[in-house]
CSV table of C-alpha atoms in Angstrom, one decimal:
chain,number,residue,atom,x,y,z
A,842,MET,CA,-7.9,-18.4,-16.0
A,843,LYS,CA,-9.4,-19.8,-13.0
A,844,LEU,CA,-11.3,-17.3,-10.7
A,845,LYS,CA,-11.5,-17.3,-7.4
A,846,SER,CA,-12.3,-15.8,-4.1
A,847,VAL,CA,-9.0,-14.5,-1.9
A,848,LYS,CA,-10.1,-14.9,2.1
A,849,ALA,CA,-8.3,-11.8,4.6
A,850,GLY,CA,-8.4,-12.0,7.9
A,851,VAL,CA,-10.4,-9.0,9.4
A,852,ILE,CA,-9.8,-7.7,12.6
A,853,SER,CA,-13.5,-5.5,14.2
A,854,GLY,CA,-13.3,-5.0,17.0
A,855,ALA,CA,-11.7,-7.6,19.3
A,856,ALA,CA,-13.3,-10.1,17.2
A,857,LEU,CA,-10.9,-12.4,13.8
A,858,ALA,CA,-13.6,-12.9,11.7
A,859,ALA,CA,-12.9,-13.4,7.7
A,860,LEU,CA,-14.3,-11.7,4.4
A,861,THR,CA,-14.2,-12.9,1.0
A,862,LEU,CA,-13.5,-10.6,-1.7
A,863,GLY,CA,-13.2,-12.0,-5.6
A,864,GLY,CA,-10.1,-11.9,-7.4
A,865,VAL,CA,-8.5,-13.2,-9.9
A,866,VAL,CA,-5.7,-16.4,-9.4
A,867,ILE,CA,-4.1,-16.5,-12.9
A,868,ALA,CA,-3.1,-20.5,-13.7
A,869,HIS,CA,-3.7,-21.4,-9.7
A,870,ALA,CA,-1.0,-19.6,-8.4
A,871,THR,CA,-0.7,-19.0,-4.3
A,872,ILE,CA,-2.4,-16.8,-3.0
A,873,THR,CA,-1.7,-16.7,1.3
A,874,SER,CA,-2.5,-13.9,3.8
A,875,SER,CA,-0.9,-14.2,7.3
A,876,ALA,CA,-2.0,-13.1,10.6
A,877,THR,CA,-3.8,-9.9,10.5
A,878,ALA,CA,-3.0,-6.1,11.4
A,879,ALA,CA,-4.7,-2.7,12.1
A,880,THR,CA,-4.7,0.7,12.1
A,881,THR,CA,-7.0,2.7,13.2
A,882,THR,CA,-6.4,6.5,13.6
A,883,ASP,CA,-10.0,8.0,15.7
A,884,VAL,CA,-10.3,12.0,15.7
A,885,GLU,CA,-13.1,14.7,16.2
A,886,THR,CA,-13.2,17.5,13.5
A,887,GLY,CA,-15.8,20.7,13.9
A,888,PRO,CA,-15.7,24.8,14.4
A,889,THR,CA,-17.0,24.2,18.2
A,890,ALA,CA,-17.4,21.4,20.7
A,891,ALA,CA,-21.4,21.8,19.7
A,892,LYS,CA,-20.8,20.8,16.5
A,893,VAL,CA,-18.5,18.4,16.8
A,894,ASN,CA,-17.7,15.5,14.2
A,895,THR,CA,-16.2,12.9,15.8
A,896,ALA,CA,-14.5,10.4,12.8
A,897,ASN,CA,-13.4,7.1,13.5
A,898,LEU,CA,-11.2,5.4,10.7
A,899,LEU,CA,-10.5,1.8,10.7
A,900,LEU,CA,-7.4,0.2,7.9
A,901,THR,CA,-6.9,-2.9,8.0
A,902,ALA,CA,-5.1,-5.9,6.1
A,903,PRO,CA,-2.2,-8.8,6.2
A,904,LYS,CA,1.0,-8.3,7.1
A,905,THR,CA,2.3,-10.5,4.8
A,906,VAL,CA,0.8,-11.4,0.9
A,907,THR,CA,2.2,-14.4,-1.8
A,908,VAL,CA,1.0,-13.1,-5.7
A,909,PRO,CA,2.2,-14.7,-8.4
A,910,VAL,CA,5.1,-13.7,-10.7
A,911,GLY,CA,3.1,-11.8,-13.8
A,912,ALA,CA,0.5,-10.9,-11.2
A,913,THR,CA,-1.0,-7.7,-12.5
A,914,GLN,CA,-1.9,-4.4,-9.6
A,915,GLU,CA,-5.1,-5.4,-9.3
A,916,GLN,CA,-4.2,-8.6,-8.1
A,917,VAL,CA,-1.9,-7.6,-5.4
A,918,LYS,CA,-5.1,-5.1,-4.2
A,919,ALA,CA,-7.3,-8.4,-4.1
A,920,ALA,CA,-4.4,-10.4,-2.2
A,921,ILE,CA,-3.9,-7.8,-0.3
A,922,GLY,CA,-8.1,-7.2,0.9
A,923,ALA,CA,-7.0,-4.7,3.0
A,924,PHE,CA,-11.0,-2.9,4.8
A,925,ALA,CA,-11.7,0.2,5.6
A,926,GLN,CA,-14.3,1.4,8.3
A,927,TYR,CA,-15.9,5.0,8.3
A,928,VAL,CA,-18.0,7.5,9.5
A,929,ASN,CA,-19.0,10.5,11.1
A,930,SER,CA,-21.5,12.7,12.7
A,931,LYS,CA,-22.3,14.2,8.8
A,932,MET,CA,-22.8,11.1,7.1
A,933,LEU,CA,-25.4,10.0,10.1
A,934,SER,CA,-27.3,12.9,9.3
A,935,SER,CA,-26.6,13.2,6.2
A,936,GLY,CA,-28.6,10.0,5.5
A,937,GLU,CA,-25.7,7.7,3.8
A,938,TYR,CA,-26.3,5.5,7.1
A,939,THR,CA,-28.1,4.7,9.6
A,940,GLN,CA,-27.3,5.0,13.1
A,941,ALA,CA,-27.6,1.6,14.0
A,942,GLN,CA,-25.1,1.4,10.6
A,943,PHE,CA,-23.2,4.5,12.6
A,944,ASP,CA,-22.8,2.7,16.1
A,945,SER,CA,-22.0,-0.2,14.0
A,946,ALA,CA,-18.3,0.6,12.4
A,947,LYS,CA,-17.8,3.5,14.9
A,948,ASN,CA,-16.8,0.5,17.7
A,949,GLY,CA,-15.1,-1.2,14.7
A,950,ALA,CA,-18.3,-4.2,14.5
A,951,ALA,CA,-19.3,-3.0,10.6
A,952,THR,CA,-16.7,-2.6,7.2
A,953,LEU,CA,-18.3,-0.4,5.8
A,954,GLU,CA,-16.0,-0.6,2.7
A,955,ALA,CA,-13.3,-2.7,0.8
A,956,LEU,CA,-10.6,-2.6,-0.9
A,957,GLY,CA,-10.8,-2.1,-4.8
A,958,ALA,CA,-15.1,-2.3,-4.1
A,959,ALA,CA,-16.4,1.1,-3.1
A,960,ASN,CA,-18.4,2.2,-1.5
A,961,PRO,CA,-21.7,2.4,-4.0
A,962,LYS,CA,-22.7,5.5,-1.5
A,963,HIS,CA,-18.7,7.7,-2.1
A,964,SER,CA,-17.8,8.7,-5.2
A,965,THR,CA,-14.4,7.2,-5.5
A,966,ASP,CA,-12.8,4.8,-3.0
A,967,ILE,CA,-10.8,5.5,0.3
A,968,ILE,CA,-8.4,2.6,0.1
A,969,THR,CA,-4.7,2.9,-2.2
A,970,VAL,CA,-1.9,0.1,-2.1
A,971,SER,CA,1.6,0.7,-3.3
A,972,ALA,CA,2.9,0.1,-6.5
A,973,VAL,CA,4.1,-3.2,-7.1
A,974,ASP,CA,7.4,-5.4,-9.1
A,975,THR,CA,6.1,-8.7,-9.7
A,976,SER,CA,8.3,-8.6,-12.6
A,977,LYS,CA,10.0,-11.1,-11.3
A,978,ALA,CA,10.3,-13.3,-7.9
A,979,GLY,CA,11.1,-11.6,-4.4
A,980,THR,CA,9.5,-9.4,-1.6
A,981,THR,CA,8.9,-5.9,-1.2
A,982,VAL,CA,7.0,-3.1,0.5
A,983,ALA,CA,3.8,-1.7,-0.5
A,984,THR,CA,2.0,0.9,1.5
A,985,VAL,CA,-2.1,0.3,2.0
A,986,THR,CA,-3.5,3.7,3.2
A,987,ALA,CA,-6.6,5.1,3.8
A,988,ALA,CA,-7.1,8.1,3.0
A,989,GLY,CA,-9.2,11.1,5.5
A,990,ALA,CA,-12.0,12.6,4.3
A,991,SER,CA,-10.8,15.8,5.8
A,992,THR,CA,-7.1,17.4,6.6
A,993,ASN,CA,-8.5,17.1,10.1
A,994,THR,CA,-8.9,13.6,9.1
A,995,PRO,CA,-5.1,12.0,8.8
A,996,ASP,CA,-4.5,8.8,6.6
A,997,ALA,CA,-4.3,5.9,8.2
A,998,THR,CA,-1.6,3.8,6.8
A,999,VAL,CA,-0.8,-0.2,7.1
A,1000,PRO,CA,2.7,-1.9,5.3
A,1001,VAL,CA,2.5,-5.2,3.6
A,1002,THR,CA,4.8,-8.0,2.6
A,1003,VAL,CA,4.8,-8.8,-0.6
A,1004,VAL,CA,5.8,-11.8,-1.9
A,1005,VAL,CA,6.3,-12.2,-5.3
A,1006,GLY,CA,6.9,-16.4,-6.3
A,1007,ALA,CA,6.3,-18.3,-9.1
A,1008,ALA,CA,2.4,-19.2,-10.7
A,1009,SER,CA,1.9,-22.8,-9.2
A,1010,THR,CA,-1.0,-25.1,-9.8
A,1011,PRO,CA,-2.5,-28.3,-7.6
A,1012,LEU,CA,-0.4,-31.5,-8.3
A,1013,TYR,CA,-2.1,-34.1,-8.2
A,1014,SER,CA,-1.5,-38.2,-6.9
A,1015,LEU,CA,-3.4,-41.4,-7.6
A,1016,ALA,CA,-2.5,-45.0,-6.5
A,1017,LYS,CA,-2.9,-48.3,-7.8
A,1018,GLY,CA,-1.5,-51.2,-5.8
A,1019,ASN,CA,1.9,-49.9,-5.4
A,1020,ASP,CA,2.1,-47.8,-8.0
A,1021,HIS,CA,1.7,-44.2,-7.1
A,1022,PHE,CA,0.6,-41.1,-10.1
A,1023,LEU,CA,1.3,-37.1,-10.3
A,1024,THR,CA,0.1,-35.1,-12.6
A,1025,THR,CA,-1.0,-31.4,-12.7
A,1026,ASP,CA,-3.9,-32.3,-15.3
A,1027,LEU,CA,-7.3,-33.0,-13.4
A,1028,ASN,CA,-9.2,-35.0,-17.2
A,1029,ARG,CA,-6.0,-37.3,-16.7
A,1030,ALA,CA,-5.8,-38.1,-13.2
A,1031,PHE,CA,-10.1,-38.6,-13.3
A,1032,ALA,CA,-9.1,-41.0,-16.5
A,1033,LEU,CA,-6.8,-42.9,-14.7
A,1034,GLN,CA,-10.1,-43.5,-11.6
A,1035,ALA,CA,-11.6,-44.9,-14.6
A,1036,GLU,CA,-8.9,-47.1,-15.5
A,1037,GLY,CA,-9.1,-48.3,-11.6
A,1038,TYR,CA,-6.3,-45.7,-10.0
A,1039,ASN,CA,-8.0,-44.2,-6.3
A,1040,SER,CA,-7.3,-42.0,-3.8
A,1041,LEU,CA,-7.1,-38.8,-5.5
A,1042,LYS,CA,-4.9,-36.0,-3.8
A,1043,VAL,CA,-3.8,-33.3,-4.1
A,1044,VAL,CA,-0.2,-33.3,-2.6
A,1045,ALA,CA,1.3,-30.2,-3.1
A,1046,TYR,CA,1.3,-26.3,-5.4
A,1047,VAL,CA,3.8,-26.8,-7.7
A,1048,PRO,CA,5.1,-24.7,-10.6
A,1049,THR,CA,4.0,-24.3,-14.1
A,1050,THR,CA,7.0,-23.5,-15.5
A,1051,GLY,CA,10.3,-24.6,-14.1
A,1052,THR,CA,13.0,-28.3,-14.5
A,1053,VAL,CA,10.5,-31.0,-15.2
A,1054,VAL,CA,10.1,-33.2,-12.7
A,1055,SER,CA,10.5,-37.3,-15.2
A,1056,ASN,CA,8.0,-39.3,-15.2
A,1057,TRP,CA,9.9,-43.1,-15.4
A,1058,TYR,CA,7.4,-45.8,-15.9
A,1059,SER,CA,7.8,-50.2,-16.2
A,1060,ALA,CA,6.1,-52.6,-17.1
A,1061,SER,CA,7.3,-55.2,-14.9
A,1062,LEU,CA,7.1,-54.2,-12.0
A,1063,LYS,CA,4.3,-51.8,-13.6
A,1064,LYS,CA,5.5,-49.2,-10.9
A,1065,HIS,CA,5.4,-45.1,-11.6
A,1066,VAL,CA,9.3,-43.1,-10.4
A,1067,PHE,CA,9.0,-39.2,-10.4
A,1068,THR,CA,12.5,-37.6,-9.7
A,1069,THR,CA,14.6,-34.6,-10.7
A,1070,GLU,CA,17.6,-37.2,-11.0
A,1071,THR,CA,19.2,-37.2,-14.0
A,1072,THR,CA,22.8,-37.6,-12.7
A,1073,PRO,CA,23.8,-41.1,-16.2
A,1074,ALA,CA,24.7,-43.5,-13.5
A,1075,TYR,CA,20.9,-42.7,-11.5
A,1076,ILE,CA,19.2,-43.4,-14.9
A,1077,ALA,CA,21.8,-46.4,-16.2
A,1078,HIS,CA,20.2,-47.8,-12.8
A,1079,LEU,CA,16.3,-46.9,-14.0
A,1080,LYS,CA,16.9,-48.4,-17.7
A,1081,ALA,CA,18.9,-51.3,-16.4
A,1082,LEU,CA,15.6,-52.2,-13.5
A,1083,GLY,CA,13.0,-52.0,-16.8
A,1084,TYR,CA,11.5,-48.2,-16.6
A,1085,ALA,CA,11.6,-46.1,-20.0
A,1086,GLN,CA,10.5,-42.6,-20.0
A,1087,LEU,CA,7.5,-41.0,-20.1
A,1088,PRO,CA,6.2,-37.1,-20.9
A,1089,SER,CA,5.1,-35.3,-17.9
A,1090,THR,CA,3.0,-32.2,-16.7
A,1091,VAL,CA,5.0,-32.1,-13.5
A,1092,HIS,CA,6.9,-28.8,-13.2
A,1093,SER,CA,10.0,-28.8,-10.0
A,1094,ALA,CA,10.0,-25.8,-7.9
A,1095,ASN,CA,14.4,-25.0,-6.9
A,1096,ALA,CA,15.5,-25.0,-3.0
A,1097,THR,CA,16.3,-22.1,-3.0
A,1098,ASP,CA,13.0,-20.0,-4.0
A,1099,THR,CA,11.2,-17.7,-0.9
A,1100,GLY,CA,8.7,-20.3,-0.3
A,1101,ALA,CA,9.5,-23.3,-1.8
A,1102,VAL,CA,9.2,-27.0,-0.1
A,1103,PRO,CA,10.4,-30.0,-0.3
A,1104,VAL,CA,8.8,-33.1,-1.7
A,1105,SER,CA,9.7,-36.3,-0.2
A,1106,VAL,CA,10.0,-40.1,-1.3
A,1107,SER,CA,9.6,-43.1,0.7
A,1108,PHE,CA,9.1,-46.6,1.3
A,1109,ASN,CA,8.3,-48.9,4.0
A,1110,ASN,CA,9.1,-52.7,4.6
A,1111,LEU,CA,6.9,-54.4,1.1
A,1112,ALA,CA,8.5,-52.1,-1.1
A,1113,ASN,CA,5.7,-49.5,-1.5
A,1114,HIS,CA,6.1,-45.8,-2.3
A,1115,PHE,CA,4.8,-42.0,-0.9
A,1116,TYR,CA,5.0,-39.2,-2.6
A,1117,THR,CA,4.1,-36.2,0.2
A,1118,ALA,CA,5.2,-32.8,0.8
A,1119,TYR,CA,3.7,-33.8,4.8
A,1120,ALA,CA,5.5,-36.1,7.6
A,1121,LEU,CA,5.6,-39.5,7.0
A,1122,PRO,CA,2.3,-42.2,7.0
A,1123,ALA,CA,3.3,-45.0,9.7
A,1124,GLY,CA,5.8,-47.5,8.5
A,1125,TYR,CA,6.6,-44.9,5.1
A,1126,GLY,CA,10.7,-44.1,6.1
A,1127,ASN,CA,13.8,-44.1,4.2
A,1128,ALA,CA,12.4,-40.7,2.7
A,1129,ARG,CA,14.4,-38.8,0.0
A,1130,THR,CA,13.7,-35.4,-2.1
A,1131,ALA,CA,12.4,-36.2,-4.0
A,1132,PHE,CA,11.5,-32.0,-6.1
A,1133,TYR,CA,10.6,-29.3,-4.7
A,1134,ALA,CA,6.5,-28.4,-4.3
A,1135,ALA,CA,6.1,-24.1,-4.6
A,1136,THR,CA,4.2,-24.5,-0.7
A,1137,LYS,CA,1.4,-27.0,0.6
A,1138,GLU,CA,-1.1,-25.6,0.3
A,1139,GLU,CA,-3.0,-22.6,-2.3
A,1140,VAL,CA,-4.6,-20.2,0.7
A,1141,THR,CA,-5.2,-19.2,3.6
A,1142,GLY,CA,-8.6,-20.5,4.2
A,1143,ILE,CA,-10.9,-22.4,3.0
A,1144,PRO,CA,-14.1,-22.2,1.8
A,1145,SER,CA,-17.2,-22.9,4.5
A,1146,THR,CA,-19.2,-25.6,3.7
A,1147,ASP,CA,-22.3,-23.6,2.8
A,1148,THR,CA,-19.8,-22.2,0.3
A,1149,MET,CA,-18.8,-25.6,-1.0
A,1150,VAL,CA,-22.3,-27.1,-1.7
A,1151,ALA,CA,-22.8,-24.4,-3.3
A,1152,GLU,CA,-19.3,-23.9,-5.4
A,1153,ALA,CA,-19.8,-27.4,-6.1
A,1154,ASN,CA,-23.4,-27.9,-7.4
A,1155,ALA,CA,-22.7,-25.0,-9.6
A,1156,ALA,CA,-19.6,-26.7,-10.8
A,1157,ILE,CA,-22.1,-29.2,-11.5
A,1158,LYS,CA,-25.1,-27.0,-12.7
A,1159,ALA,CA,-22.6,-26.3,-15.6
A,1160,TYR,CA,-21.1,-29.8,-16.2
A,1161,LEU,CA,-25.2,-30.9,-17.0
A,1162,ALA,CA,-26.2,-28.0,-18.7
A,1163,THR,CA,-22.7,-27.9,-21.6
A,1164,ASN,CA,-23.1,-32.4,-22.0
A,1165,PRO,CA,-27.2,-32.7,-22.1
A,1166,VAL,CA,-27.1,-36.2,-23.2
A,1167,LEU,CA,-26.1,-39.8,-22.6
A,1168,LYS,CA,-25.4,-42.3,-24.9
A,1169,ASP,CA,-26.3,-45.3,-23.4
A,1170,GLY,CA,-25.5,-48.2,-26.6
A,1171,GLN,CA,-27.3,-46.4,-29.1
A,1172,ASN,CA,-30.3,-44.8,-27.0
A,1173,LEU,CA,-29.3,-40.4,-26.0
A,1174,TYR,CA,-31.1,-39.8,-23.2
A,1175,PRO,CA,-32.1,-36.2,-21.7
A,1176,LEU,CA,-29.5,-36.0,-18.3
A,1177,THR,CA,-32.7,-34.2,-16.5
A,1178,PHE,CA,-33.0,-36.9,-15.1
A,1179,LEU,CA,-29.3,-36.0,-12.7
A,1180,PRO,CA,-30.6,-32.9,-10.6
A,1181,THR,CA,-29.1,-30.0,-11.0
A,1182,SER,CA,-28.3,-28.8,-7.1
A,1183,PRO,CA,-27.7,-33.3,-5.9
A,1184,VAL,CA,-25.2,-31.7,-3.5
A,1185,GLN,CA,-27.0,-31.6,0.4
A,1186,SER,CA,-23.6,-31.3,2.4
A,1187,VAL,CA,-20.2,-31.3,3.1
A,1188,THR,CA,-18.2,-32.1,6.0
A,1189,TYR,CA,-14.0,-31.3,6.0
A,1190,ASP,CA,-11.5,-32.2,8.4
A,1191,ALA,CA,-9.1,-29.1,9.1
A,1192,THR,CA,-6.8,-31.5,9.8
A,1193,THR,CA,-6.6,-34.5,6.2
A,1194,GLY,CA,-8.1,-31.3,4.0
A,1195,LYS,CA,-10.9,-33.7,3.2
A,1196,ALA,CA,-13.5,-33.4,1.9
A,1197,VAL,CA,-16.7,-35.9,2.7
A,1198,VAL,CA,-19.3,-34.3,1.1
A,1199,THR,CA,-23.5,-36.1,0.8
A,1200,VAL,CA,-25.4,-36.1,-2.8
A,1201,ALA,CA,-28.7,-36.9,-3.8
A,1202,VAL,CA,-29.2,-39.1,-6.8
A,1203,LYS,CA,-30.6,-42.4,-5.4
A,1204,ALA,CA,-34.5,-40.8,-6.7
A,1205,SER,CA,-32.9,-39.8,-9.7
A,1206,GLU,CA,-31.2,-43.1,-10.1
A,1207,THR,CA,-34.2,-45.1,-10.2
A,1208,LYS,CA,-36.0,-43.0,-12.5
A,1209,ALA,CA,-33.5,-43.5,-14.5
A,1210,LEU,CA,-33.9,-47.2,-14.5
A,1211,ALA,CA,-37.6,-47.9,-15.2
A,1212,LEU,CA,-36.5,-44.9,-18.3
A,1213,GLY,CA,-34.1,-47.5,-19.4
A,1214,ILE,CA,-31.2,-46.3,-19.3
A,1215,SER,CA,-28.3,-49.3,-18.4
A,1216,GLN,CA,-26.7,-49.7,-14.6
A,1217,THR,CA,-23.8,-49.2,-16.1
A,1218,SER,CA,-24.7,-45.3,-17.8
A,1219,ILE,CA,-26.5,-44.5,-14.3
A,1220,ASN,CA,-22.9,-44.7,-12.8
A,1221,ALA,CA,-20.7,-43.1,-15.7
A,1222,ALA,CA,-23.1,-39.9,-15.6
A,1223,ILE,CA,-22.8,-39.6,-11.7
A,1224,GLN,CA,-19.4,-40.9,-11.7
A,1225,MET,CA,-19.0,-36.8,-14.6
A,1226,ALA,CA,-21.7,-35.5,-12.5
A,1227,GLU,CA,-19.1,-36.0,-9.2
A,1228,ASN,CA,-15.7,-35.6,-11.1
A,1229,ALA,CA,-17.5,-31.6,-11.9
A,1230,GLY,CA,-18.0,-30.9,-8.3
A,1231,THR,CA,-14.0,-31.8,-7.5
A,1232,ALA,CA,-12.8,-30.1,-9.6
A,1233,SER,CA,-14.2,-27.6,-7.6
A,1234,LEU,CA,-13.6,-28.6,-4.2
A,1235,LEU,CA,-10.0,-29.0,-5.6
A,1236,GLY,CA,-9.2,-25.8,-7.1
A,1237,SER,CA,-10.6,-24.3,-3.5
A,1238,GLY,CA,-7.2,-25.2,-1.1
A,1239,VAL,CA,-9.4,-28.7,0.0
A,1240,LYS,CA,-7.1,-31.9,-0.7
A,1241,SER,CA,-9.2,-34.0,-1.4
A,1242,VAL,CA,-12.7,-35.3,-2.2
A,1243,SER,CA,-15.3,-38.4,-1.5
A,1244,TYR,CA,-18.9,-38.6,-1.2
A,1245,VAL,CA,-22.0,-40.2,0.0
A,1246,LEU,CA,-25.2,-41.5,-2.3
A,1247,ASP,CA,-27.5,-40.1,-0.7
């Protein structure tokens, strides 16, 4: 299990903003949302005009969300991530809110309460979500309700379409010459990088169960083939070319699954092959579907670059805390020469999904060399720390990560 952040669009007044709720995503399960819908209720209550209490109730929720099969009701709520704005003059006069907070909420510019996170000034949440059956894949509609403070304040409701799909996990691709390797095991991907593979990236997100995507490898051609094709003629063809079947961690979705997308394999004029769920790169053609991914994206929205910096540094700090010693030959050195927060900045290309991370390690490298640690061991220590940061970023929807050493 991995703790994740779920992104949800929020309409504040006329502007579209974003607020992050903490959510639990099982098995890197896909949680997405589409365009935002909002329901607003504005009423006035009070016995006389002189004692009118103005109540503004704004409920905002996405039109569609996707959750994995087996998701809990709390996970459904986190995926929906609805927001309510409610304020009246009684709250102002009792000191619950300042005049500025009152005016801001009244004008739709502030969120006073979020689904699943009760406002500490209230005894209970005002937002509820009707029960959703997540025991099997399918589509249903949940009713999100923000309850008015009294019978004179009508409830605001928003229907949300909930697509229940299979749990999914990132599918990683690496290349070595003309060979491409696919795996859902990030540790395996990091190990292959040490063997000369490069260009680590997320191709798509695949189910954690279901039809296994077969992994065939030819030692003479030095190529892998990943496919769900099992016809006797095709298997005989692979074996005739010297391919042998190896273990695989990759599963395929069904072509008819909601949201499923084909992962194609294509070739260029040099017989180089390429797996993608997106448009083919220049020079590649003869594409055919190798298998199906559950989705192209893990979440709607990518963390801000500031959040990426914080998450990567937190992951590196955690790695260093559990791996405090570096072995260099027969000597052991504390990894204190590496900074616990080396990530200085991240730039992100939304078109390619690539994050470029700048890390401050050169001063640490100089310090380590002065201690007598070999360059090879220093490089290995830096690489392992980078791997921790990479794992964090790839788990947040980033497709590939590269580093600039500063």
